[in-house]
Amino acid sequence: MTTTYGVLSEGLEKHYGDVHALRGLDLAVAEGTVCGVLGPNGAGKTTAVRVLTTLTAPDGGSARVAGHDVVREAGAVRAAIGVTGQNASVDGELSGRQNLRLFAKLLRFRGEAARARADELLERFELTEAADRPARTYSGGMRRRLDLAASLLTRPRVLFLDEPTAGLDPHSRNQIWAAVRELADRGTTVLLTTQYLEEADQLADDIVLIDQGRVAHRGTPTELKARIGSYAEVVVPHESALVPAAGVLDQLTGTEPVLDHERRTVGAVATDTTLTLPRIVRELDAAGVPVIDASLRPPTLDEVFLRLTDRGDGRTSPPLKETAA
Amino acid sequence: MSSTALTHEQTVTPATSAPIADALAMLGRHLQRIKAAPGVMILTQTMPITMLLFFGYVFGSALAMPGQEYRAFLVPGLLAATAANGIMVGMFQASQDCHRGVMDRLRTLPMSRAAVPFGQTAADLLTTAIGMIPLILVGLAVGWRIEGGPLAALGAFGLLLLLRFATSWLGCWLGLLIRNEEIAGQLGSATFILPLLSSAYIPTDNLPGWLRTVAEWNPISAMASATRELFGNASPAADAAWPVAHPVAGTLAWSVVLLAVFVPLSVRRHARGGE
Ligand SMILES: Nc1ncnc2c1ncn2[C@@H]1O[C@H](COP(=O)(O)OP(=O)(O)O)[C@@H](O)[C@H]1O
Ligand SMILES: [Mg+2]
C-alpha cells in the first residue's frame, strides 16, 4: 500500500528581502490526517501556509497539495482546498449571510443552493442570529467561525487553518476544535498551525515543530510529550524548605531541579510519563517538606523549544531555567 | 446544530472558469457594500454639488465671467472632475481589500482572477452613472443648459463614463500597489489637486506658459472641453494643446491609453498578490 499525501513539500525556500522565512521546509501530511504545525512567532508558519495555498510562489523547492503542484497547477490546488488565514478576512461591510452567499456563488453554487448552503453553515456555527448584521460588528470568535464556514461551503480535500484559535474565547475555540475533529473523521486532510502545544496535542495525528523556517522535530503528540516530558513545580512556604523539596524532586524525576529563591519554587522536568501529581505530593509529605502549591503541567512552547531545538546559543537541551510561570 | 452540515457533497469545483459570472458576483458584492454603508457614496456625490454652489456663487461674482455664465462653465468641469475621481475611489477600495485580507482570501478560490478588478471597476461605473444625476439636476437649476443635440449629449455622458472607467482602473492598480488603506486614503485626498491643475474650474488661457501646458495635457482638461463642446456650452480653444484642441478625440485617446496600460497591469498584479 502506498501512502497518498494531502500535502507534500520538499525543500521549500522563501525570502523576504534579507529575511529567510523558509529554509528548506519538508512536510508530508498523509491524506485524511491532521497535521499540527507548531512554532513560535516568526517561525514561518504563515509563510508556509501562503506557499501551500498558492498565495505566494516559493523561491525554491516544490510542493504538492491534493496531488497538484502549487506553482504549475495552482488552479487545481485552489479547487481542492479550503483556507482560513491568520486574520479573518471576510468582508466586514457585508453580513455573515451575504459573505457566505458571495463565496458560494464564486464556488459555482446556483442561486437556491447557495442560499441553502449558507443557511446550513450559519446554523452549524451558531451564527444564525447574527447572520444579517455587518460582519464588522462580530466578535473575533464569530468572525473566525464565519471565515471557517466560508472554507467549508464545498468539501475541501485539504483544509488549511493558520492559528485558527489564537486569541479566541473558549466557546469559539471549542466549536472550531469540534469542526476540525468532525472533518478529520470524514476524511478531510487538515494542516493547522498553532503556537499552543495543547491545541496540537488535542487535534493532530502528527506534530511538526518548526523553527526559523525549517523542521526542528516531528512525531506524534505522544512521542513528542515523551521526549519533552512535563514540568513539575512545587511552591514551599519558606526558603529553608527549598533544598529538601529539591531533593525529593531530584529523586522522583532524575533531572536536576531548578531553585527560584525569590518565588520559593523548585521545578524539574519529568520525562517519566507515569509520574502523577498525587505521588509528588505524597513523597514530599513523607519527607516532611511543607508544600503550599504543586503542579505538573505540560511544558510551554518556549520550554519545548529550549529542549528540542538549538536556538543558536549552543544549548541543545538546557535545563529549564528561569521560565516564567 | 446539524452534524452533517460540515461536509457537502460538492468536493471539487469545476476547473472551467466563469469570468463573467465571477465578475457579476463581485459587482454584486460592491453594490451590497454601498447599500450597507451609503455614507461614503453620498459624500462623494454631494461634494461636487457643494463646490458648484460655493464656487458658482462666491467665485463666480469675482471672476471676469458673469456668475450665470461661470456656473454654466463650471458644471461640465465638475462632471469632468467626477470622471477623474475614479483614481481616488478605485485606489481606496483596492487598498482596503488588500489591507483587510479580502484580496488574498479571494486569491485562494478557484475563481477568475480578472473578475476581481473587473467587478470593482464595473460597480464604480454603475454608481457613477447614477451619482452624476443629482449634479446634473442642480446644474440645470443654477442656469447650465444642454445646448447641443441629444446625440451629442449622450456622447458626452458616454465619454464621461469611459474616462471614469479608465481612471478607476488606474486607481485600482495604485491600490493594489499601496495595499494600505490609510496611505491610500491620504493619497486619495491629495488627488483633489488634479482638477485644480486643469480647465475644470477655471479657463486655462490666462495661465502662465508652463502651467498652461501642464493644465492642457491634464486629461481632465480634455474631458472638460469635450463635455463643454458636446453639451454645446463652448467650442474648444483652437490654439490649445492637441488633446484640448480636439477634446473628444483627446479624451478617447487618454481613456484608451489608460485602459490599455492599467487593465492588464491590475489583473496581473492581483493575480500575483503584490509580489
Ligand atoms: N510579507 C513579508 N515581508 C517581509 N517579511 C515577512 C513577510 N511575511 C513574513 N515575513 C517574515 O518572515 C518570517 C516568518 O514569518 P511568518 O511566516 O509570518 O511566521 P509565523 O506565522 O510563524 O509567525 C518572519 O521573520 C516575518 O517577519
Ligand atoms: Mg503567522
XYZ file of C-alpha atoms and ligand atoms in Angstrom:
628
model
C 0.000 0.000 0.000
C 1.347 3.377 -0.901
C 0.552 6.426 1.171
C -1.020 9.303 -0.648
C -0.306 12.729 0.709
C -2.649 15.660 1.114
C 0.379 17.892 1.470
C 3.893 17.070 0.414
C 6.651 19.643 0.273
C 10.357 19.361 -0.343
C 12.953 21.951 0.459
C 10.615 24.955 0.371
C 12.510 28.229 0.428
C 11.128 31.714 0.784
C 12.939 35.004 1.270
C 11.504 38.391 2.071
C 14.436 40.661 1.375
C 17.034 39.682 3.952
C 14.594 37.598 5.957
C 14.849 33.894 5.258
C 11.287 32.869 6.172
C 11.510 29.261 4.926
C 14.808 27.395 4.726
C 14.158 24.041 3.158
C 10.848 23.100 4.722
C 9.842 19.458 4.229
C 6.294 18.473 5.090
C 4.413 15.237 4.473
C 0.797 15.063 5.576
C -0.845 11.732 4.773
C -4.288 12.019 3.233
C -7.043 12.076 5.835
C -4.811 13.021 8.754
C -4.473 16.179 10.815
C -1.034 17.738 10.925
C -0.269 20.340 13.565
C 2.485 22.744 12.594
C 3.733 24.102 15.866
C 6.090 27.011 16.114
C 6.700 30.336 17.854
C 6.013 33.730 16.305
C 8.104 34.246 13.197
C 8.875 30.547 12.712
C 7.485 30.647 9.178
C 4.061 29.085 9.750
C 2.078 31.694 7.844
C 4.621 31.790 5.052
C 4.357 28.007 4.690
C 0.566 28.205 4.537
C 0.757 31.014 1.973
C 3.031 28.974 -0.276
C 0.901 25.831 0.055
C -2.331 27.717 -0.693
C -0.862 29.331 -3.860
C -0.863 32.839 -2.407
C 2.888 33.168 -2.685
C 5.316 31.439 -5.019
C 8.250 29.709 -3.304
C 11.802 30.805 -4.130
C 12.992 27.202 -4.068
C 11.810 23.655 -3.523
C 8.445 22.252 -4.526
C 5.130 21.319 -3.013
C 2.090 19.303 -3.976
C -1.320 19.751 -2.401
C -4.060 17.188 -3.110
C -1.679 15.799 -5.709
C -1.210 19.063 -7.634
C 1.871 21.202 -7.892
C 1.292 24.523 -6.114
C 3.095 26.517 -8.798
C 2.312 24.735 -12.074
C -1.195 23.545 -11.191
C -2.257 26.354 -8.889
C -5.818 26.379 -10.258
C -6.322 22.695 -9.458
C -4.899 23.253 -5.974
C -7.343 26.118 -5.355
C -10.233 23.927 -6.440
C -9.249 21.331 -3.835
C -8.529 23.420 -0.752
C -10.218 25.448 1.942
C -8.249 28.197 3.675
C -8.814 30.148 6.856
C -5.979 32.582 7.256
C -4.410 34.004 10.373
C -6.604 37.100 10.241
C -10.254 36.578 9.487
C -10.678 38.143 6.071
C -14.371 38.219 5.382
C -15.901 41.479 4.131
C -16.777 43.480 7.225
C -19.387 45.618 5.462
C -21.375 42.590 4.336
C -23.412 40.485 6.704
C -22.417 36.939 7.537
C -25.132 35.634 5.236
C -24.073 37.900 2.360
C -20.463 36.820 2.777
C -21.323 33.140 2.609
C -23.619 33.605 -0.379
C -20.918 35.531 -2.204
C -18.378 32.773 -1.635
C -20.963 30.146 -2.586
C -21.611 31.937 -5.885
C -17.892 32.112 -6.580
C -17.749 28.377 -5.912
C -20.438 27.772 -8.567
C -23.416 27.120 -6.341
C -26.621 28.157 -8.097
C -28.970 30.698 -6.518
C -31.159 28.464 -4.365
C -28.339 26.068 -3.487
C -26.126 28.995 -2.452
C -28.796 30.271 -0.096
C -29.490 26.861 1.395
C -25.833 26.021 1.920
C -25.140 29.410 3.528
C -28.037 28.951 5.950
C -26.904 25.443 6.836
C -23.430 26.643 7.774
C -24.698 29.695 9.673
C -26.747 27.313 11.765
C -23.843 24.908 12.282
C -21.560 27.672 13.528
C -24.244 29.326 15.665
C -24.309 32.481 13.589
C -27.958 32.445 12.557
C -28.918 35.156 14.990
C -26.156 37.480 13.804
C -26.497 36.430 10.170
C -27.849 39.743 8.917
C -25.571 42.102 10.821
C -22.437 43.510 9.162
C -19.553 41.143 9.913
C -17.519 44.041 11.327
C -19.831 44.017 14.328
C -18.939 40.377 15.096
C -16.610 39.355 17.892
C -13.238 37.882 16.911
C -14.554 34.395 17.527
C -17.659 34.920 15.408
C -15.611 36.317 12.556
C -13.275 33.346 12.723
C -16.220 30.935 12.700
C -17.673 32.735 9.686
C -14.320 32.538 7.949
C -14.139 28.802 8.642
C -17.716 28.342 7.418
C -16.738 30.046 4.153
C -13.928 27.485 3.757
C -16.391 24.629 4.188
C -19.028 25.602 1.618
C -17.729 22.847 -0.605
C -15.962 19.840 0.775
C -12.291 20.692 0.563
C -9.879 17.795 0.216
C -7.279 19.700 2.190
C -8.130 22.348 4.746
C -5.559 24.890 5.920
C -6.064 26.704 9.199
C -3.496 29.303 10.235
C -3.632 29.770 14.015
C -7.382 29.165 13.994
C -7.952 29.789 17.692
C -5.354 32.448 18.509
C -6.943 34.947 20.868
C -10.397 33.321 20.811
C -12.868 32.826 23.638
C -13.203 29.205 24.864
C -16.620 28.767 23.244
C -15.402 29.666 19.771
C -12.272 27.639 20.309
C -14.290 24.552 21.216
C -16.517 24.989 18.177
C -13.534 25.198 15.896
C -11.920 22.186 17.533
C -15.141 20.202 17.149
C -15.367 21.132 13.478
C -11.775 20.057 12.848
C -12.361 16.711 14.560
C -15.527 16.088 12.606
C -13.882 16.960 9.290
C -10.951 14.708 10.089
C -13.338 11.857 10.887
C -14.855 12.281 7.460
C -11.513 12.079 5.728
C -10.531 15.698 5.142
C -6.803 16.318 5.369
C -6.147 19.210 7.742
C -2.998 21.258 8.162
C -3.279 23.651 11.071
C -0.678 25.902 12.581
C -0.614 26.846 16.212
C 1.516 28.270 18.976
C -0.242 26.122 21.556
C 1.139 22.701 22.362
C -2.219 21.797 23.847
C -4.053 22.538 20.622
C -1.686 20.413 18.563
C -1.965 17.677 21.154
C -5.774 17.803 21.082
C -6.247 17.799 17.325
C -3.231 16.491 15.485
C -2.250 12.987 14.444
C 1.240 14.299 13.802
C 3.046 17.348 15.031
C 5.722 19.162 13.102
C 7.727 21.557 15.184
C 9.155 24.312 13.044
C 11.699 26.892 13.956
C 13.359 29.533 11.788
C 11.833 28.164 8.609
C 12.742 24.533 8.954
C 11.535 21.417 10.723
C 13.061 21.069 14.177
C 11.259 17.921 15.185
C 8.386 15.726 14.057
C 6.371 12.965 15.615
C 3.065 12.008 17.134
C 1.864 14.001 20.135
C 2.673 11.017 22.370
C 6.232 10.790 21.075
C 6.680 14.496 21.452
C 5.384 14.511 25.002
C 7.537 11.517 25.886
C 10.568 13.383 24.643
C 9.875 16.661 26.300
C 8.124 15.354 29.376
C 6.190 17.549 31.704
C 7.236 20.124 34.231
C 6.824 19.582 37.955
C 6.835 22.676 40.135
C 6.487 22.959 43.881
C 5.955 26.108 45.935
C 7.133 25.998 49.554
C 6.202 28.385 52.402
C 9.747 29.399 53.386
C 13.203 29.340 51.831
C 14.579 26.721 54.174
C 12.231 24.154 52.611
C 13.631 24.698 49.117
C 16.588 22.334 49.382
C 14.680 19.381 50.896
C 11.956 19.855 48.243
C 14.621 19.846 45.529
C 15.980 16.599 46.927
C 12.591 14.904 46.599
C 12.042 16.202 43.059
C 15.522 15.069 42.078
C 14.713 11.553 43.224
C 11.335 11.478 41.504
C 12.341 12.910 38.145
C 16.004 12.081 37.837
C 16.662 15.550 36.409
C 18.407 18.392 38.111
C 15.859 20.707 39.830
C 15.946 24.459 39.384
C 15.540 26.601 42.506
C 13.931 30.007 42.483
C 14.598 31.677 45.845
C 12.533 34.734 45.208
C 9.361 32.860 44.332
C 10.279 29.997 46.702
C 9.711 27.400 43.973
C 11.530 24.299 42.837
C 10.930 22.907 39.367
C 12.135 19.891 37.442
C 11.479 18.271 34.070
C 9.794 14.904 34.374
C 10.282 12.613 31.394
C 8.659 9.676 33.188
C 5.079 9.815 31.859
C 3.771 7.708 34.765
C 4.637 10.342 37.334
C 1.490 11.865 38.833
C 0.835 14.928 40.950
C -0.558 12.957 43.939
C 2.638 10.920 44.026
C 4.779 14.075 44.108
C 2.704 15.479 46.939
C 2.788 12.176 48.891
C 6.566 11.896 48.608
C 7.045 15.486 49.702
C 4.723 14.874 52.620
C 6.511 11.681 53.574
C 9.811 13.566 53.587
C 8.266 16.172 55.899
C 8.559 19.004 53.334
C 5.834 21.649 53.729
C 4.142 22.494 50.406
C 1.685 25.287 49.607
C 1.250 24.583 45.918
C 2.317 21.956 43.408
C 1.719 21.453 39.712
C 2.587 19.010 36.971
C 1.862 20.604 33.643
C 2.798 20.223 30.000
C 5.761 22.388 29.139
C 5.082 25.713 27.451
C 6.099 26.124 23.846
C 9.168 28.044 24.987
C 10.220 25.148 27.143
C 9.647 22.701 24.295
C 11.861 24.766 22.085
C 14.532 25.056 24.685
C 14.609 21.298 24.957
C 14.242 20.238 21.336
C 15.971 22.859 19.304
C 19.283 24.534 19.112
C 18.340 28.169 19.365
C 21.753 29.292 18.160
C 23.253 29.796 21.589
C 24.828 26.352 21.632
C 22.466 24.868 24.222
C 20.659 21.968 22.598
C 18.891 20.685 25.661
C 19.396 23.066 28.500
C 17.857 22.795 31.930
C 14.580 24.654 32.120
C 15.778 27.702 33.953
C 14.000 30.932 34.572
C 10.840 30.095 32.744
C 8.035 32.437 33.527
C 5.179 30.728 35.293
C -26.998 22.114 15.196
C -26.872 19.646 12.344
C -23.968 17.278 12.344
C -23.998 16.766 8.602
C -23.685 20.438 7.754
C -19.925 20.451 7.799
C -19.304 18.379 4.753
C -21.001 18.942 1.468
C -21.223 16.555 -1.436
C -19.627 19.133 -3.719
C -15.980 18.206 -3.352
C -14.223 19.975 -6.140
C -15.427 22.971 -8.056
C -15.281 22.617 -11.812
C -11.964 23.782 -13.214
C -13.713 25.642 -16.032
C -13.555 29.307 -15.155
C -16.602 31.516 -15.461
C -15.132 35.012 -15.550
C -18.410 36.763 -16.297
C -20.366 35.040 -13.532
C -17.491 35.751 -11.126
C -17.295 39.414 -12.154
C -21.064 39.738 -11.675
C -20.787 38.175 -8.224
C -18.048 40.675 -7.332
C -20.107 43.529 -8.779
C -22.968 42.398 -6.563
C -20.666 42.443 -3.569
C -19.672 46.073 -4.170
C -23.277 47.139 -4.621
C -24.209 45.391 -1.376
C -21.373 47.246 0.365
C -22.688 50.587 -0.840
C -26.184 49.677 0.267
C -24.903 48.657 3.702
C -22.848 51.831 4.177
C -24.085 54.520 1.773
C -22.385 57.373 3.669
C -19.173 57.496 1.655
C -21.012 57.347 -1.636
C -23.416 60.129 -0.619
C -20.469 62.245 0.499
C -18.579 61.821 -2.774
C -21.740 62.638 -4.744
C -22.639 65.762 -2.768
C -19.072 67.154 -2.896
C -19.312 68.472 -6.490
C -22.739 69.934 -5.759
C -21.350 71.817 -2.766
C -18.477 73.016 -4.925
C -20.877 74.124 -7.665
C -22.852 76.267 -5.254
C -19.784 77.567 -3.449
C -17.580 78.333 -6.481
C -20.557 79.278 -8.625
C -21.855 81.969 -6.320
C -18.761 83.020 -4.366
C -16.041 82.939 -7.044
C -18.473 83.491 -9.898
C -19.064 87.030 -8.771
C -15.339 87.777 -8.521
C -14.339 86.307 -11.885
C -14.288 88.168 -15.178
C -17.199 85.978 -16.330
C -20.650 86.880 -15.080
C -21.997 84.483 -12.444
C -24.567 82.787 -14.582
C -22.041 82.164 -17.336
C -19.425 80.902 -14.880
C -21.841 78.357 -13.392
C -22.616 77.078 -16.897
C -18.857 76.785 -17.414
C -18.386 75.071 -14.073
C -20.950 72.240 -14.430
C -19.122 70.431 -17.269
C -15.872 70.977 -15.347
C -17.304 69.329 -12.234
C -18.558 66.439 -14.345
C -15.035 66.081 -15.760
C -13.554 66.155 -12.249
C -16.041 63.442 -11.267
C -14.798 61.347 -14.185
C -11.244 61.659 -12.856
C -12.296 60.783 -9.329
C -12.132 57.095 -10.234
C -8.489 57.296 -9.183
C -9.338 58.091 -5.568
C -12.264 55.704 -5.262
C -10.542 52.811 -7.059
C -7.321 53.237 -5.095
C -9.099 53.261 -1.764
C -11.277 50.245 -2.479
C -8.438 48.067 -3.773
C -6.111 49.099 -0.938
C -8.728 48.375 1.653
C -9.399 44.931 0.231
C -5.668 44.155 0.246
C -5.211 45.573 3.721
C -8.091 43.599 5.218
C -7.043 40.325 3.611
C -10.080 40.107 1.334
C -7.926 40.045 -1.816
C -5.816 37.170 -0.523
C -8.894 35.288 0.564
C -10.322 35.605 -2.949
C -6.986 34.531 -4.388
C -7.294 31.149 -2.680
C -10.591 30.472 -4.511
C -10.807 28.687 -7.855
C -12.377 31.797 -9.411
C -11.343 34.022 -12.294
C -8.684 36.421 -11.053
C -9.532 39.109 -13.575
C -13.080 39.114 -12.180
C -11.948 40.901 -9.009
C -10.745 44.194 -10.556
C -13.437 43.977 -13.252
C -16.145 43.616 -10.595
C -14.766 46.602 -8.703
C -14.493 48.917 -11.711
C -17.870 47.861 -13.108
C -19.551 48.644 -9.786
C -17.838 52.036 -9.758
C -19.066 52.738 -13.279
C -22.625 51.930 -12.335
C -22.646 54.046 -9.182
C -21.030 56.966 -11.007
C -23.650 56.854 -13.750
C -26.354 57.165 -11.126
C -24.386 59.561 -8.959
C -23.978 62.124 -11.750
C -27.741 62.665 -11.957
C -28.104 64.934 -8.879
C -25.192 67.116 -10.044
C -26.837 67.482 -13.463
C -30.164 68.420 -11.901
C -28.613 71.040 -9.631
C -26.574 72.263 -12.606
C -29.760 72.765 -14.620
C -31.313 74.577 -11.682
C -28.458 77.115 -11.464
C -28.518 78.015 -15.147
C -26.499 75.437 -17.036
C -28.178 74.170 -20.229
C -27.698 71.255 -22.612
C -27.487 73.201 -25.851
C -26.170 70.570 -28.265
C -28.271 67.783 -29.768
C -29.459 64.765 -27.788
C -26.932 62.508 -29.535
C -24.076 64.806 -28.626
C -25.346 64.894 -25.046
C -25.410 61.091 -24.939
C -21.907 61.153 -26.360
C -20.845 63.441 -23.508
C -22.224 61.034 -20.898
C -20.614 58.091 -22.667
C -17.263 59.843 -22.732
C -17.524 60.854 -19.052
C -18.208 57.257 -18.084
C -15.435 55.940 -20.316
C -12.855 58.196 -18.657
C -14.255 57.300 -15.238
C -13.851 53.616 -16.067
C -10.258 54.258 -17.151
C -9.315 56.297 -14.053
C -10.970 53.688 -11.884
C -8.601 51.048 -13.329
C -5.641 53.356 -12.712
C -6.860 53.742 -9.126
C -7.334 50.008 -8.772
C -3.755 49.399 -9.857
C -2.442 52.039 -7.440
C -4.446 50.450 -4.635
C -3.033 47.017 -5.416
C 0.409 48.607 -5.250
C -0.107 50.518 -1.999
C -2.029 47.783 -0.133
C -2.590 50.047 2.864
C -5.894 51.757 3.392
C -4.619 54.681 5.476
C -1.968 55.638 2.927
C -4.456 55.188 0.096
C -6.904 57.426 1.931
C -4.337 60.189 2.329
C -3.111 59.957 -1.254
C -6.733 59.914 -2.358
C -7.441 63.212 -0.606
C -4.401 64.659 -2.341
C -5.974 63.965 -5.743
C -8.235 66.999 -5.225
C -5.328 68.961 -6.710
C -5.680 67.298 -10.117
C -8.766 69.205 -11.332
C -7.258 72.421 -9.935
C -4.475 72.000 -12.494
C -6.905 71.746 -15.385
C -9.640 73.722 -17.111
C -12.310 72.123 -14.918
C -12.847 75.154 -12.656
C -11.069 77.961 -14.493
C -10.239 78.775 -18.112
C -6.594 77.925 -18.799
C -5.938 80.646 -21.411
C -4.648 83.146 -18.882
C -2.327 80.793 -17.024
C 1.446 81.438 -17.287
C 3.055 79.455 -20.157
C 4.408 76.327 -18.452
C 1.405 75.975 -16.155
C -0.899 76.283 -19.137
C 0.980 73.452 -20.865
C 0.687 71.254 -17.783
C -3.012 72.029 -17.449
C -3.751 71.369 -21.112
C -2.057 67.996 -21.041
C -4.051 67.079 -17.956
C -6.695 64.576 -19.164
C -9.289 66.420 -17.079
C -8.901 69.455 -19.367
C -9.603 67.377 -22.470
C -12.592 65.858 -20.667
C -13.908 69.266 -19.561
C -13.526 70.741 -23.059
C -15.151 67.687 -24.634
C -18.078 67.950 -22.246
C -18.479 71.683 -22.963
C -18.299 71.016 -26.705
C -20.777 68.122 -26.725
C -23.265 69.858 -24.459
C -22.941 72.880 -26.744
C -21.669 75.191 -23.983
C -18.373 76.260 -25.582
C -16.177 75.381 -28.538
C -12.656 74.129 -27.920
C -9.801 76.622 -27.970
C -8.035 76.141 -31.314
C -4.681 77.415 -30.033
C -4.563 74.912 -27.144
C -2.514 71.725 -26.935
C -3.766 68.845 -29.110
C -5.923 66.995 -26.515
C -7.789 70.214 -25.703
C -7.994 71.497 -29.282
C -9.531 68.138 -30.243
C -11.155 67.296 -26.931
C -13.361 64.344 -27.969
C -10.518 62.557 -29.718
C -8.193 63.647 -26.925
C -10.401 62.192 -24.192
C -10.902 58.983 -26.163
C -7.135 58.702 -26.587
C -6.450 59.317 -22.896
C -9.053 56.708 -21.903
C -7.826 54.060 -24.321
C -4.215 54.552 -23.242
C -5.107 54.346 -19.537
C -7.193 51.218 -20.089
C -4.597 49.550 -22.309
C -1.967 50.067 -19.627
C -3.831 49.593 -16.360
C -6.270 46.792 -17.152
C -3.510 44.228 -17.793
C -1.300 45.662 -15.023
C -4.091 45.451 -12.449
C -5.163 41.960 -13.456
C -1.584 40.740 -13.271
C -0.904 42.498 -10.014
C -3.968 40.958 -8.372
C -3.060 37.505 -9.687
C 0.400 37.804 -8.174
C -0.789 39.247 -4.909
C 1.537 42.218 -4.933
C 4.780 40.321 -5.416
N 5.445 39.947 3.572
C 6.549 39.871 4.336
N 7.544 40.760 4.178
C 8.668 40.690 4.913
N 8.910 39.771 5.858
C 7.962 38.854 6.083
C 6.730 38.858 5.343
N 5.979 37.824 5.776
C 6.699 37.212 6.739
N 7.899 37.821 6.922
C 8.934 37.417 7.880
O 9.152 36.043 7.697
C 9.340 35.394 8.946
C 8.300 34.315 9.111
O 7.041 34.930 9.271
P 5.676 34.135 9.381
O 5.623 33.103 8.305
O 4.590 35.138 9.402
O 5.821 33.429 10.808
P 4.719 32.845 11.792
O 3.441 32.740 11.026
O 5.262 31.511 12.188
O 4.626 33.771 12.936
C 9.254 36.484 9.996
O 10.567 36.878 10.313
C 8.497 37.573 9.307
O 8.866 38.831 9.818
Mg 1.628 33.509 11.425
